[in-house]
Backbone as JSON Lines, residues from 0, in Angstrom:
{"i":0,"aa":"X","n":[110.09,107.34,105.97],"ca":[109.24,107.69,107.1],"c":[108.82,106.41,107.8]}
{"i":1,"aa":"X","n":[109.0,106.5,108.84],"ca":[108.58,104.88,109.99],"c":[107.09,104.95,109.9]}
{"i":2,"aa":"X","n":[107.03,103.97,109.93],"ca":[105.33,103.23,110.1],"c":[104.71,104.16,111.32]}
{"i":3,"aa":"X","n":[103.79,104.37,111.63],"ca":[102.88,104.86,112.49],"c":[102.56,103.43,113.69]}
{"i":4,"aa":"X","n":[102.37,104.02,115.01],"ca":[102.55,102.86,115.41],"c":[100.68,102.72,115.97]}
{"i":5,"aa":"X","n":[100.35,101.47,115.84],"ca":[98.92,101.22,116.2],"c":[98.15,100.86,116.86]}
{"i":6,"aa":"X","n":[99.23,100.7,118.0],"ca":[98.13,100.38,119.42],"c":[98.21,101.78,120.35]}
{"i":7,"aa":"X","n":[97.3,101.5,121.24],"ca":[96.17,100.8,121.81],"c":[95.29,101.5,120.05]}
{"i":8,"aa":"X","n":[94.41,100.46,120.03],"ca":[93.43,101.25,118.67],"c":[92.12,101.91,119.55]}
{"i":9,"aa":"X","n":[91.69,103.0,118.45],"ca":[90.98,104.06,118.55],"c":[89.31,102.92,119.57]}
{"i":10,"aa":"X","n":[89.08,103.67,120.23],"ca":[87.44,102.75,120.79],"c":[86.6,103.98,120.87]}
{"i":11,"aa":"X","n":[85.23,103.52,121.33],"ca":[84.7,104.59,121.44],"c":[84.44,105.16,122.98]}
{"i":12,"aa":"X","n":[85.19,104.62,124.25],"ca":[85.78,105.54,125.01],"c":[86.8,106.08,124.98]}
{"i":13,"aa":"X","n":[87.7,105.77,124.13],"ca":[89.13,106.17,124.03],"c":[89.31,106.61,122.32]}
{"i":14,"aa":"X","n":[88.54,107.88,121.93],"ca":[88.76,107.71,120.32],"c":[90.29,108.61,119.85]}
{"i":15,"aa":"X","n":[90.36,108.62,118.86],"ca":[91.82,109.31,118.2],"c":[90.89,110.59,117.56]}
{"i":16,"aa":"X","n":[91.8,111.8,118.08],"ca":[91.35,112.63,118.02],"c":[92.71,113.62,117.16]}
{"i":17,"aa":"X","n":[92.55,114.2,115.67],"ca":[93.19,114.63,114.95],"c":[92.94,115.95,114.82]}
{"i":18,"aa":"X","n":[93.74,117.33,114.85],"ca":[93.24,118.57,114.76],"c":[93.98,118.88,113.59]}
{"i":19,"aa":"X","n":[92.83,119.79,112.75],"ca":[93.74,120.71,111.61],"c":[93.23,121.78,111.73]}
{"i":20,"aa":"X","n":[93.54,122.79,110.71],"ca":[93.83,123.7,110.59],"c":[92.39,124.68,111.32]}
{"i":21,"aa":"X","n":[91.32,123.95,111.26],"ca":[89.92,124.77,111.49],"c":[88.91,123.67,112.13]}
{"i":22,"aa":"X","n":[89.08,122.64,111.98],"ca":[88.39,121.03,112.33],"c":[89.3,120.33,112.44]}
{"i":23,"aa":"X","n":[88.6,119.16,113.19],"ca":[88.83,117.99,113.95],"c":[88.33,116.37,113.33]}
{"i":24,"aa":"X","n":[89.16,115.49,113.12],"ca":[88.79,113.98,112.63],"c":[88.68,113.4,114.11]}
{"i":25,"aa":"X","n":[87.73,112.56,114.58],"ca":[87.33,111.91,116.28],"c":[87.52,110.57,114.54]}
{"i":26,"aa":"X","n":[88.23,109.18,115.4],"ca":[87.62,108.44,114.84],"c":[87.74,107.25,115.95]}
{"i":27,"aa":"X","n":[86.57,106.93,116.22],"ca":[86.3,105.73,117.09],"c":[86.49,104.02,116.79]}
{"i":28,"aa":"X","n":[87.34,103.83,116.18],"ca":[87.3,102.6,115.56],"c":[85.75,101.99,114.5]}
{"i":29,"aa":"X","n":[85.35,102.97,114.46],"ca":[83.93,102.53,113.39],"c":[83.6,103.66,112.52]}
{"i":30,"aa":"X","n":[83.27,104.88,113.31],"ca":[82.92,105.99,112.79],"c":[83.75,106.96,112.73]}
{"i":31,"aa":"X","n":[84.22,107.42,111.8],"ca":[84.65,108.96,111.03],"c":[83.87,110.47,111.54]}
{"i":32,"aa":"X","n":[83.76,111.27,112.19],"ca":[83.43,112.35,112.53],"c":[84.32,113.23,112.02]}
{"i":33,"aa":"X","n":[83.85,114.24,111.34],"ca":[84.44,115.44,111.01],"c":[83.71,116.74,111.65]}
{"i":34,"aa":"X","n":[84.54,116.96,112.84],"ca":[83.66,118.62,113.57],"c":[83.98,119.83,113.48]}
{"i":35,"aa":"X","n":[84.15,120.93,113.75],"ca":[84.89,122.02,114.42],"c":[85.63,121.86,115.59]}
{"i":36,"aa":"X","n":[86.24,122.36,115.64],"ca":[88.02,122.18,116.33],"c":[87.36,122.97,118.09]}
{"i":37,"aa":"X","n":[87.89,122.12,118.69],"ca":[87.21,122.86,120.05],"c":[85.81,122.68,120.3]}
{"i":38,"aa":"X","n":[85.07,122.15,119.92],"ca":[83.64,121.62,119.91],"c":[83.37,120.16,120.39]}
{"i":39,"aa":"X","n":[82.12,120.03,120.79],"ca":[81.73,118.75,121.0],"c":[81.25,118.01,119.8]}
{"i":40,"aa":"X","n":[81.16,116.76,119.73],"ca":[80.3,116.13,118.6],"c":[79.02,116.52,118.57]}
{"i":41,"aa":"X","n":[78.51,117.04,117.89],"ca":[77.03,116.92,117.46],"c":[76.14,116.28,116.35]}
{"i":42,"aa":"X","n":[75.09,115.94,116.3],"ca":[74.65,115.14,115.32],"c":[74.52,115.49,114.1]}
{"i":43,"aa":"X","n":[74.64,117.05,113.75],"ca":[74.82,117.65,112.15],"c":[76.02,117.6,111.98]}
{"i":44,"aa":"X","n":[77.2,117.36,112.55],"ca":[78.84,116.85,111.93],"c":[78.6,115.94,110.95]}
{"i":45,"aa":"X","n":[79.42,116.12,110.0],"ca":[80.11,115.53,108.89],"c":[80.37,113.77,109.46]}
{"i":46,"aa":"X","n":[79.51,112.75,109.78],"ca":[80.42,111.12,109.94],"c":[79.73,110.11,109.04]}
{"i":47,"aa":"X","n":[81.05,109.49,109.16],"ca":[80.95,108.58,108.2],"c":[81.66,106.53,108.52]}
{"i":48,"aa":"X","n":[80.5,105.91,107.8],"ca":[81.43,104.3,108.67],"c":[82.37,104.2,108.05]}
{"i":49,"aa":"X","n":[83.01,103.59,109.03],"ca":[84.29,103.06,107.89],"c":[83.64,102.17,106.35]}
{"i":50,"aa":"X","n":[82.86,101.64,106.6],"ca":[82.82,100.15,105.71],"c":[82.18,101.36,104.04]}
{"i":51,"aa":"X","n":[82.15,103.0,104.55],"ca":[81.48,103.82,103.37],"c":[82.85,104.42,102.98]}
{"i":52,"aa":"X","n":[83.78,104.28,103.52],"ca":[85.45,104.83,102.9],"c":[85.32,104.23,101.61]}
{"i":53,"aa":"X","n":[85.61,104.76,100.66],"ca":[85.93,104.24,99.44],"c":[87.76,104.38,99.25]}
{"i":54,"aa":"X","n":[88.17,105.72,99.55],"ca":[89.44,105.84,99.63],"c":[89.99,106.98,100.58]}
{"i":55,"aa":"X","n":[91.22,107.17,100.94],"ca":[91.61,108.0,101.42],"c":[93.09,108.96,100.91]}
{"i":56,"aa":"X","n":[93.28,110.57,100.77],"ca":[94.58,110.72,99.98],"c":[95.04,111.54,101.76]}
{"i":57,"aa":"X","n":[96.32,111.52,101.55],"ca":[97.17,112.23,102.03],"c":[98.31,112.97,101.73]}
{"i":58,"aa":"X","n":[97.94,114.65,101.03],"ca":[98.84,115.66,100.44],"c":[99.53,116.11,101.61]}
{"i":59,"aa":"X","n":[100.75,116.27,101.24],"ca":[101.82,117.14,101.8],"c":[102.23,117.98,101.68]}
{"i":60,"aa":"X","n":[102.93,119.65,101.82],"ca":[103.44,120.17,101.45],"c":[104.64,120.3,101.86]}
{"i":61,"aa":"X","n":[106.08,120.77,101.78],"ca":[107.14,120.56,102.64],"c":[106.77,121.67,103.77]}
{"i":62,"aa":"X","n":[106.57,123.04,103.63],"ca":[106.47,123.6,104.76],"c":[105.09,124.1,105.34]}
{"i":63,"aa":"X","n":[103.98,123.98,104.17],"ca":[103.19,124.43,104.89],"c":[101.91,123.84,105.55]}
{"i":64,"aa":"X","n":[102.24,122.39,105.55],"ca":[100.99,121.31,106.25],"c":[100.95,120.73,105.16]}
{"i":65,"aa":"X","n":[99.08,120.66,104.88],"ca":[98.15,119.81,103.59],"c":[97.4,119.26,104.26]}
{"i":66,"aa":"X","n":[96.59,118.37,103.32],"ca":[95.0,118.18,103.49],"c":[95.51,116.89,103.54]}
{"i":67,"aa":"X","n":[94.09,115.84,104.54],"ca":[93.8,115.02,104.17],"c":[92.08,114.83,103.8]}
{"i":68,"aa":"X","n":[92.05,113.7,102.96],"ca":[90.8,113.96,101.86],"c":[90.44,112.56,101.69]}
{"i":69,"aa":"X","n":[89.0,112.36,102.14],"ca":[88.29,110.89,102.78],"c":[87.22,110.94,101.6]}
{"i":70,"aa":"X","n":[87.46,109.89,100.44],"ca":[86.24,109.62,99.94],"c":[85.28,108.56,99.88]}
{"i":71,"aa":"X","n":[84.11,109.01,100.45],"ca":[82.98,108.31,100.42],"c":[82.03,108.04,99.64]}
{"i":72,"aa":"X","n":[80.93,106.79,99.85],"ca":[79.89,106.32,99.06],"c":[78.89,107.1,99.45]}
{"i":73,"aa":"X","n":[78.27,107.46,98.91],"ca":[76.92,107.93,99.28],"c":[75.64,107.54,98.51]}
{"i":74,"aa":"X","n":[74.26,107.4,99.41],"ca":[72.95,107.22,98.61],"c":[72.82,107.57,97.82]}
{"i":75,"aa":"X","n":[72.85,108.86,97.4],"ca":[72.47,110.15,96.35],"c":[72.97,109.29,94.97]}
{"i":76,"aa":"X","n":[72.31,109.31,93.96],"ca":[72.53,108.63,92.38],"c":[72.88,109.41,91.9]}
{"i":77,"aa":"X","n":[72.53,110.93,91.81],"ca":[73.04,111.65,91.04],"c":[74.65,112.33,91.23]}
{"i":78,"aa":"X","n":[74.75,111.89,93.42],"ca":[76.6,112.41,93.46],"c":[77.05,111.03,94.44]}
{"i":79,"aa":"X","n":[77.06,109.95,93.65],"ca":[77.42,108.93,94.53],"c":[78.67,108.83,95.05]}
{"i":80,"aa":"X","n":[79.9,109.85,94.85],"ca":[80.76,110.17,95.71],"c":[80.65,111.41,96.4]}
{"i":81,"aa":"X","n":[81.19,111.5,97.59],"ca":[81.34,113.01,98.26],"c":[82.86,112.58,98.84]}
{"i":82,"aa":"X","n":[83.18,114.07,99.32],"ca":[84.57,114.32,99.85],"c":[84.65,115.09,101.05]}
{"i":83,"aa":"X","n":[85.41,114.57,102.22],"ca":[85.37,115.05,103.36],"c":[87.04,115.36,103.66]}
{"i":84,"aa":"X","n":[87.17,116.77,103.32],"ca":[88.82,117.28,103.38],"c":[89.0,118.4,104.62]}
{"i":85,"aa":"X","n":[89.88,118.05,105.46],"ca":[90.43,118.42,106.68],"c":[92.0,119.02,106.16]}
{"i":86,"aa":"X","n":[91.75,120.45,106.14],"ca":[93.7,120.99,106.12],"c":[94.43,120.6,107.6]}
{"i":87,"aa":"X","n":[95.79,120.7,107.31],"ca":[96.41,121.06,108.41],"c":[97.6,121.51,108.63]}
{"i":88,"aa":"X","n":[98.26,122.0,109.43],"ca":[99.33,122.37,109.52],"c":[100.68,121.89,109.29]}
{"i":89,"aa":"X","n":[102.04,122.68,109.2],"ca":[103.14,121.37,109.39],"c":[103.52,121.11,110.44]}
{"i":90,"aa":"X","n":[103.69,119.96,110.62],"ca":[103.94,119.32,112.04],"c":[102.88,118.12,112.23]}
{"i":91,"aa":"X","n":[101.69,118.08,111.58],"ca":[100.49,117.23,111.84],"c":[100.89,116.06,111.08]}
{"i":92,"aa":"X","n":[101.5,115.78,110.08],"ca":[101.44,114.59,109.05],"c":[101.67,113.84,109.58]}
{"i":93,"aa":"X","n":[102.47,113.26,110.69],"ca":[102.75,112.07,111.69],"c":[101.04,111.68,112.07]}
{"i":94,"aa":"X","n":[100.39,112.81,112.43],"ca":[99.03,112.77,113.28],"c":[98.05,111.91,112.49]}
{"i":95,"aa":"X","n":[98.17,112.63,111.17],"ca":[97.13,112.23,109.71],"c":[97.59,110.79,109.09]}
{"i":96,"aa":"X","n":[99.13,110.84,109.2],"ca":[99.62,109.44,108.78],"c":[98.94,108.3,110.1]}
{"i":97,"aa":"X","n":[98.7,108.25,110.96],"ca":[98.43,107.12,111.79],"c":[96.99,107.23,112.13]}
{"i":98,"aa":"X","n":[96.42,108.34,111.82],"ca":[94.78,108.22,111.6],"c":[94.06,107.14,110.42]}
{"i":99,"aa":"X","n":[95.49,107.95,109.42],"ca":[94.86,106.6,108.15],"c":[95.28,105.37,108.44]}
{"i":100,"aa":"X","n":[96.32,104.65,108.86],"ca":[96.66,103.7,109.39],"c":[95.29,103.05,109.96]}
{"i":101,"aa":"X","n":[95.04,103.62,111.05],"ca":[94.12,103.35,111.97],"c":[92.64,102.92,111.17]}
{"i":102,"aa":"X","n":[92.55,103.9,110.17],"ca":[91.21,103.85,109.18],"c":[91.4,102.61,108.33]}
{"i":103,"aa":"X","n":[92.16,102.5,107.79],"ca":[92.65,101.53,106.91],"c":[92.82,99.93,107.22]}
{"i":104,"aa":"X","n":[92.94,100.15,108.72],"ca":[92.98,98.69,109.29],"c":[91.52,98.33,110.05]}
{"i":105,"aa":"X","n":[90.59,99.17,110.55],"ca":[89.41,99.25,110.51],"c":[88.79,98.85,109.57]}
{"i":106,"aa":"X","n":[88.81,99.27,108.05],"ca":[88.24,98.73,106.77],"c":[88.43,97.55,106.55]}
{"i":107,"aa":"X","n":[89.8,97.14,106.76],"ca":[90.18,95.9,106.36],"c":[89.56,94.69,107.46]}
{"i":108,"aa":"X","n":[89.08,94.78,108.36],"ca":[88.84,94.26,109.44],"c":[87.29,94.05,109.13]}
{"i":109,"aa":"X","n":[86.58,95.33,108.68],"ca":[84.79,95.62,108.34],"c":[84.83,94.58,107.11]}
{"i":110,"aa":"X","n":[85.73,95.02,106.09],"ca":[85.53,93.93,105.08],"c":[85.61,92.28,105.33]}
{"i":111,"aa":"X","n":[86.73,91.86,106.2],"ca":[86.71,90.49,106.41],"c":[85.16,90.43,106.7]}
{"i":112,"aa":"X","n":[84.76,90.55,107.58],"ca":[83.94,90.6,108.41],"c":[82.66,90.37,107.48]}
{"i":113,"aa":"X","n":[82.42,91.39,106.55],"ca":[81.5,91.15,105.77],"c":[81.79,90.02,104.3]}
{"i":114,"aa":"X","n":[82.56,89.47,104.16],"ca":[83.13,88.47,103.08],"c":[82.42,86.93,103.98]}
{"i":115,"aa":"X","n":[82.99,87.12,105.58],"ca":[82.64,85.79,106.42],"c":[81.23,86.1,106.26]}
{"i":116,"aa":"X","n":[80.06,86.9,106.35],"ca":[78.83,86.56,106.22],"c":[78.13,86.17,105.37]}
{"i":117,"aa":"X","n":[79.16,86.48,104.07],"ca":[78.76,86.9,102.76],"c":[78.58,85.28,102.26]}
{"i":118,"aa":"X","n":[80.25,84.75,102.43],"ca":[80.17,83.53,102.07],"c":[79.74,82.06,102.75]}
{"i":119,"aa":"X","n":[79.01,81.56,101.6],"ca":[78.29,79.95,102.55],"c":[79.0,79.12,102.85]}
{"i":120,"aa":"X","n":[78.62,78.48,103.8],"ca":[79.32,77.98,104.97],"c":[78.82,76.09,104.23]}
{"i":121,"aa":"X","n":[80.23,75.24,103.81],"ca":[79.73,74.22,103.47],"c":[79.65,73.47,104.33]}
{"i":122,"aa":"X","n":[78.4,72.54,103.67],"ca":[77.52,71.74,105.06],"c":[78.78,70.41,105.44]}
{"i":123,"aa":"X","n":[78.66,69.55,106.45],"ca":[79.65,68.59,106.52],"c":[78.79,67.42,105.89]}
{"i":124,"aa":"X","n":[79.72,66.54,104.91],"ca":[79.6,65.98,103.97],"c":[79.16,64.59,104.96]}
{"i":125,"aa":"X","n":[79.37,63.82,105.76],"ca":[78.74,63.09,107.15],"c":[77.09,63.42,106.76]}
{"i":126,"aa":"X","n":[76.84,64.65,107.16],"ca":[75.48,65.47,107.8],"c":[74.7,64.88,106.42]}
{"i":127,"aa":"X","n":[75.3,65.7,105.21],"ca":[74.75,65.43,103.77],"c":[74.43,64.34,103.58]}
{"i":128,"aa":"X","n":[75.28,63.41,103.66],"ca":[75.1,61.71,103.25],"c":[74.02,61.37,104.18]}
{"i":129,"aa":"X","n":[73.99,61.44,105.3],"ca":[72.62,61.26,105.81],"c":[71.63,61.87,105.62]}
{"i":130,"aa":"X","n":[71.58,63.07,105.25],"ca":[70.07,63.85,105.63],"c":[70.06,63.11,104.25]}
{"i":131,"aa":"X","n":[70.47,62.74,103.04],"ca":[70.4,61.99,101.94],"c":[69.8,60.63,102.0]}
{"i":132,"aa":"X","n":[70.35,60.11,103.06],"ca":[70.1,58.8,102.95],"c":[68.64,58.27,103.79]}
{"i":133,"aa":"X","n":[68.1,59.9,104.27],"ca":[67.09,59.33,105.23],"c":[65.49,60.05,104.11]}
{"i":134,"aa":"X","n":[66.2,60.67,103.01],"ca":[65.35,60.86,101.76],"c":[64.62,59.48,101.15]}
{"i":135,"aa":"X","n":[65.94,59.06,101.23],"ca":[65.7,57.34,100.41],"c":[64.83,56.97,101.23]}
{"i":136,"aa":"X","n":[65.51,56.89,102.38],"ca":[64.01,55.46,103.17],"c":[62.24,56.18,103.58]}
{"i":137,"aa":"X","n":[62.51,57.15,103.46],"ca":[61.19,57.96,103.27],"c":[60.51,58.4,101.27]}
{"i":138,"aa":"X","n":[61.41,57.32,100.77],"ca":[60.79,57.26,99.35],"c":[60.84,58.86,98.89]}
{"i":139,"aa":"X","n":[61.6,60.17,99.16],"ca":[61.47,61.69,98.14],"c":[63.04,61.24,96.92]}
{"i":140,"aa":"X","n":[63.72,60.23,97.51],"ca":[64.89,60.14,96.6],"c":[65.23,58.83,95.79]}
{"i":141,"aa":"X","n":[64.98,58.4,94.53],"ca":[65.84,56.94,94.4],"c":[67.16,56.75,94.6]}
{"i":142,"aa":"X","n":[67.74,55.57,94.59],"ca":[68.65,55.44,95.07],"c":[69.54,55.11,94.0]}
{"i":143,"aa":"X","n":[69.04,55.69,92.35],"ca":[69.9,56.1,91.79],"c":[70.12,57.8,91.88]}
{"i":144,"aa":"X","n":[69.08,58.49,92.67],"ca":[69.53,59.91,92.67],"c":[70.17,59.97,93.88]}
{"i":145,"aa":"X","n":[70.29,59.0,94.78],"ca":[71.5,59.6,95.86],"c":[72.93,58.8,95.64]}
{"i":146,"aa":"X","n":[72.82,58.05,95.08],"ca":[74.46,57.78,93.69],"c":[74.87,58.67,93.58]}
{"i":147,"aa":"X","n":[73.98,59.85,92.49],"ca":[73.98,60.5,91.78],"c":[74.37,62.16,92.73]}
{"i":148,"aa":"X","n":[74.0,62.03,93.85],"ca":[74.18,63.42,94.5],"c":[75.25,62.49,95.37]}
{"i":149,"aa":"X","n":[75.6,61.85,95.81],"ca":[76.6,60.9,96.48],"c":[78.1,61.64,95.91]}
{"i":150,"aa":"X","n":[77.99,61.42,94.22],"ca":[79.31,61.67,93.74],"c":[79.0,62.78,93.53]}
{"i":151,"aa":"X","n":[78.21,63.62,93.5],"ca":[78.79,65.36,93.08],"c":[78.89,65.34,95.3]}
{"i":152,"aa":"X","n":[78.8,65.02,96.24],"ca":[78.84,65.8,97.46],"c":[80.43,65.32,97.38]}
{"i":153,"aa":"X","n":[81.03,64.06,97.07],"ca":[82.76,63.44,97.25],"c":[83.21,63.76,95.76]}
């Protein structure tokens, strides 16, 4: 089966809009909506961020459609997973295959994203040696402890 192809990606004037069997997946490049089919979004729909995907399956059947099935994190301690499953017809799996595509490269994108905030940013070793060296002449450092932090900064 060929790759799903991925541009233009989903926005939230232009979202990807998936129909099955009874409901609808809208996904805007951030948010997951699960509605009724022929309806507008409303604020008691089923959505979810991407960055709360934990996983996603995609069943097939040969002739008669299948589900796809979005699992999420949730607050709740006592059901910290839930499941958001959309049937559909045959003929749709092209539709469902490039939704997940689409989801999947969204995540991967939320995660960088949160790894770059996550991780500290090292200071420039220039900057260090001075803001070090201006310890010393204001007497908070001897100048065997900026030796000493000298060789752990090189």
């Amino acid at each position: 089966m060929a790759s799903p192809p991925l541009f233009p990606p989903p926005t939230p004037r232009d979202p990807l809009r998936v129909l099955g069997q009874s409901e609808q997946i809208t996904f805007d490049g951030t948010w997951v909506t699960v509605h009724r089919k022929g309806e507008p979004v409303r604020p008691g729909d089923r959505r979810v961020h991407v960055q709360d995907i934990l996983s996603m399956e995609l069943k097939t059947a040969r002739f008669t459609g299948g589900q796809f099935t979005i699992e999420i994190a949730t607050p709740d301690a006592l059901r910290p997973v839930a499941e958001l499953t959309v049937a559909f017809r045959n003929g749709r799996q092209d539709d469902f295959a490039r939704l997940r595509a689409f989801i999947d490269a969204a995540r991967a994108a939320a995660l960088a994203r949160q790894q770059q905030q996550v991780a500290p940013s090292r200071p420039d070793p220039a900057e260090e040696l001075r803001r070090l060296w201006q310890l010393v002449q204001v007497g908070q450092l001897s100048k065997e402890e900026f030796e000493e932090a000298k060789r752990q900064l090189f």
